[in-house]
Short mmCIF file of C-alpha atoms in Angstrom, two decimals:
data_model
loop_
_atom_site.label_atom_id
_atom_site.label_comp_id
_atom_site.label_asym_id
_atom_site.label_seq_id
_atom_site.Cartn_x
_atom_site.Cartn_y
_atom_site.Cartn_z
CA MET A 1 134.43 103.82 92.00
CA LYS A 2 133.50 100.14 91.84
CA SER A 3 130.90 100.52 94.64
CA LEU A 4 129.35 103.51 92.83
CA LEU A 5 129.03 101.42 89.66
CA ILE A 6 127.44 98.55 91.58
CA ALA A 7 125.01 100.92 93.34
CA THR A 8 124.02 102.47 90.00
CA LEU A 9 123.51 99.05 88.45
CA LEU A 10 121.34 97.89 91.37
CA ALA A 11 119.24 101.05 91.23
CA THR A 12 118.72 100.60 87.49
CA LEU A 13 117.70 96.97 87.93
CA SER A 14 115.27 97.94 90.69
CA LEU A 15 113.63 100.62 88.54
CA THR A 16 113.39 98.23 85.61
CA ALA A 17 111.73 95.58 87.77
CA GLN A 18 109.25 98.10 89.15
CA ALA A 19 108.37 99.35 85.67
CA SER A 20 107.76 95.82 84.42
CA GLU A 21 105.41 95.14 87.37
CA ARG A 22 103.13 98.06 86.49
CA PRO A 23 100.10 97.14 84.40
CA ALA A 24 100.00 98.14 80.77
CA HIS A 25 97.72 101.00 79.86
CA PHE A 26 95.48 100.85 76.84
CA LYS A 27 93.50 103.42 74.93
CA GLY A 28 90.35 101.41 74.44
CA ALA A 29 88.10 101.74 71.43
CA GLU A 30 87.29 105.24 70.29
CA ILE A 31 83.59 105.99 70.59
CA SER A 32 82.20 108.67 68.30
CA SER A 33 78.51 108.81 69.24
CA ALA A 34 76.00 107.93 71.92
CA GLN A 35 74.49 105.29 69.61
CA GLN A 36 77.88 103.63 69.16
CA ALA A 37 78.45 103.86 72.92
CA LEU A 38 75.23 101.94 73.60
CA SER A 39 76.21 99.24 71.13
CA VAL A 40 79.72 98.96 72.56
CA LEU A 41 78.38 98.77 76.11
CA GLN A 42 76.08 95.89 75.22
CA GLU A 43 78.88 93.97 73.52
CA GLN A 44 81.60 94.66 76.08
CA ASN A 45 79.30 94.13 79.06
CA SER A 46 78.53 90.66 77.72
CA LYS A 47 82.25 89.93 77.59
CA LEU A 48 82.75 91.28 81.10
CA ALA A 49 79.86 89.18 82.42
CA ALA A 50 81.34 86.05 80.85
CA LEU A 51 84.76 86.75 82.36
CA LEU A 52 83.25 87.40 85.79
CA ALA A 53 81.24 84.18 85.58
CA GLY A 54 84.43 82.17 85.20
CA GLU A 55 87.33 81.74 87.55
CA LEU A 56 89.40 84.89 87.70
CA ASN A 57 93.11 84.51 87.01
CA PRO A 58 95.86 86.82 85.73
CA THR A 59 94.80 86.28 82.11
CA SER A 60 91.13 87.09 82.71
CA MET A 61 92.10 90.06 84.89
CA THR A 62 94.22 91.44 82.06
CA GLU A 63 91.27 91.05 79.68
CA ILE A 64 89.01 92.82 82.17
CA HIS A 65 91.59 95.58 82.54
CA GLN A 66 91.61 96.10 78.78
CA LEU A 67 87.80 96.07 78.60
CA THR A 68 87.50 98.80 81.19
CA TYR A 69 89.20 101.33 78.93
CA THR A 70 86.61 100.85 76.20
CA LEU A 71 83.77 100.82 78.73
CA GLU A 72 85.03 104.08 80.22
CA ASN A 73 85.15 105.64 76.74
CA ALA A 74 81.59 104.50 76.04
CA LEU A 75 80.24 105.83 79.34
CA ALA A 76 81.87 109.19 78.63
CA LYS A 77 79.67 109.52 75.52
CA LEU A 78 76.42 108.92 77.41
CA PRO A 79 74.96 111.93 79.22
CA ALA A 80 72.70 109.55 81.19
CA ALA A 81 75.70 107.69 82.66
CA SER A 82 75.83 108.58 86.34
CA ASP A 83 78.91 109.35 88.36
CA GLU A 84 78.10 106.22 90.36
CA ILE A 85 78.42 103.85 87.39
CA LYS A 86 81.66 105.56 86.34
CA GLU A 87 83.07 105.24 89.87
CA VAL A 88 82.10 101.58 90.15
CA LEU A 89 83.71 100.85 86.78
CA GLU A 90 86.84 102.63 88.00
CA GLU A 91 86.87 100.24 90.98
CA VAL A 92 86.79 97.32 88.52
CA HIS A 93 89.64 98.95 86.60
CA LEU A 94 91.77 99.52 89.70
CA GLY A 95 91.04 96.04 91.02
CA SER A 96 92.16 94.51 87.74
CA GLU A 97 95.44 96.44 87.95
CA THR A 98 96.24 95.02 91.38
CA MET A 99 94.84 91.52 90.73
CA ASP A 100 92.30 92.03 93.51
CA TYR A 101 89.88 89.31 92.43
CA GLN A 102 87.22 90.01 95.05
CA ARG A 103 87.22 93.75 94.31
CA VAL A 104 86.73 93.01 90.61
CA LYS A 105 84.00 90.41 91.21
CA ASP A 106 82.02 92.59 93.62
CA ASN A 107 82.33 95.84 91.70
CA GLY A 108 81.96 94.10 88.34
CA ALA A 109 78.62 92.61 89.40
CA TYR A 110 77.43 95.98 90.68
CA TYR A 111 78.64 97.75 87.53
CA LEU A 112 76.73 95.27 85.33
CA GLN A 113 73.59 95.86 87.42
CA LEU A 114 73.91 99.63 86.96
CA ALA A 115 74.69 99.22 83.26
CA LYS A 116 71.61 97.07 82.74
CA ALA A 117 69.45 99.88 84.15
CA LEU A 118 71.27 102.43 81.97
CA LEU A 119 70.71 100.40 78.79
CA LYS A 120 66.93 100.09 79.29
#
């Protein structure tokens, strides 16, 4: 009985530790129109560019992770947003979840390049 209790306790602790290691998920800002989406993209892309220009660390990666939710919402409101830009932004998002600094830097730079062309 005692070993069953210990095994249950260890399993619970393991699940709790795994859950706390998973990144938080956010909703991002709600975007109601294409015009608002364009405005949000300009603002949030500036923030992303500033974060990418600095040294990436867990704090900046968390900020980037949060930004990607709003950017994804904005892109969803723009018919001109290609699958490519959405996929590259998803790479930024996934990289920020796993603290893969190089993945975020590379894909973030490419995303910003694609976004610049989209916003023209």
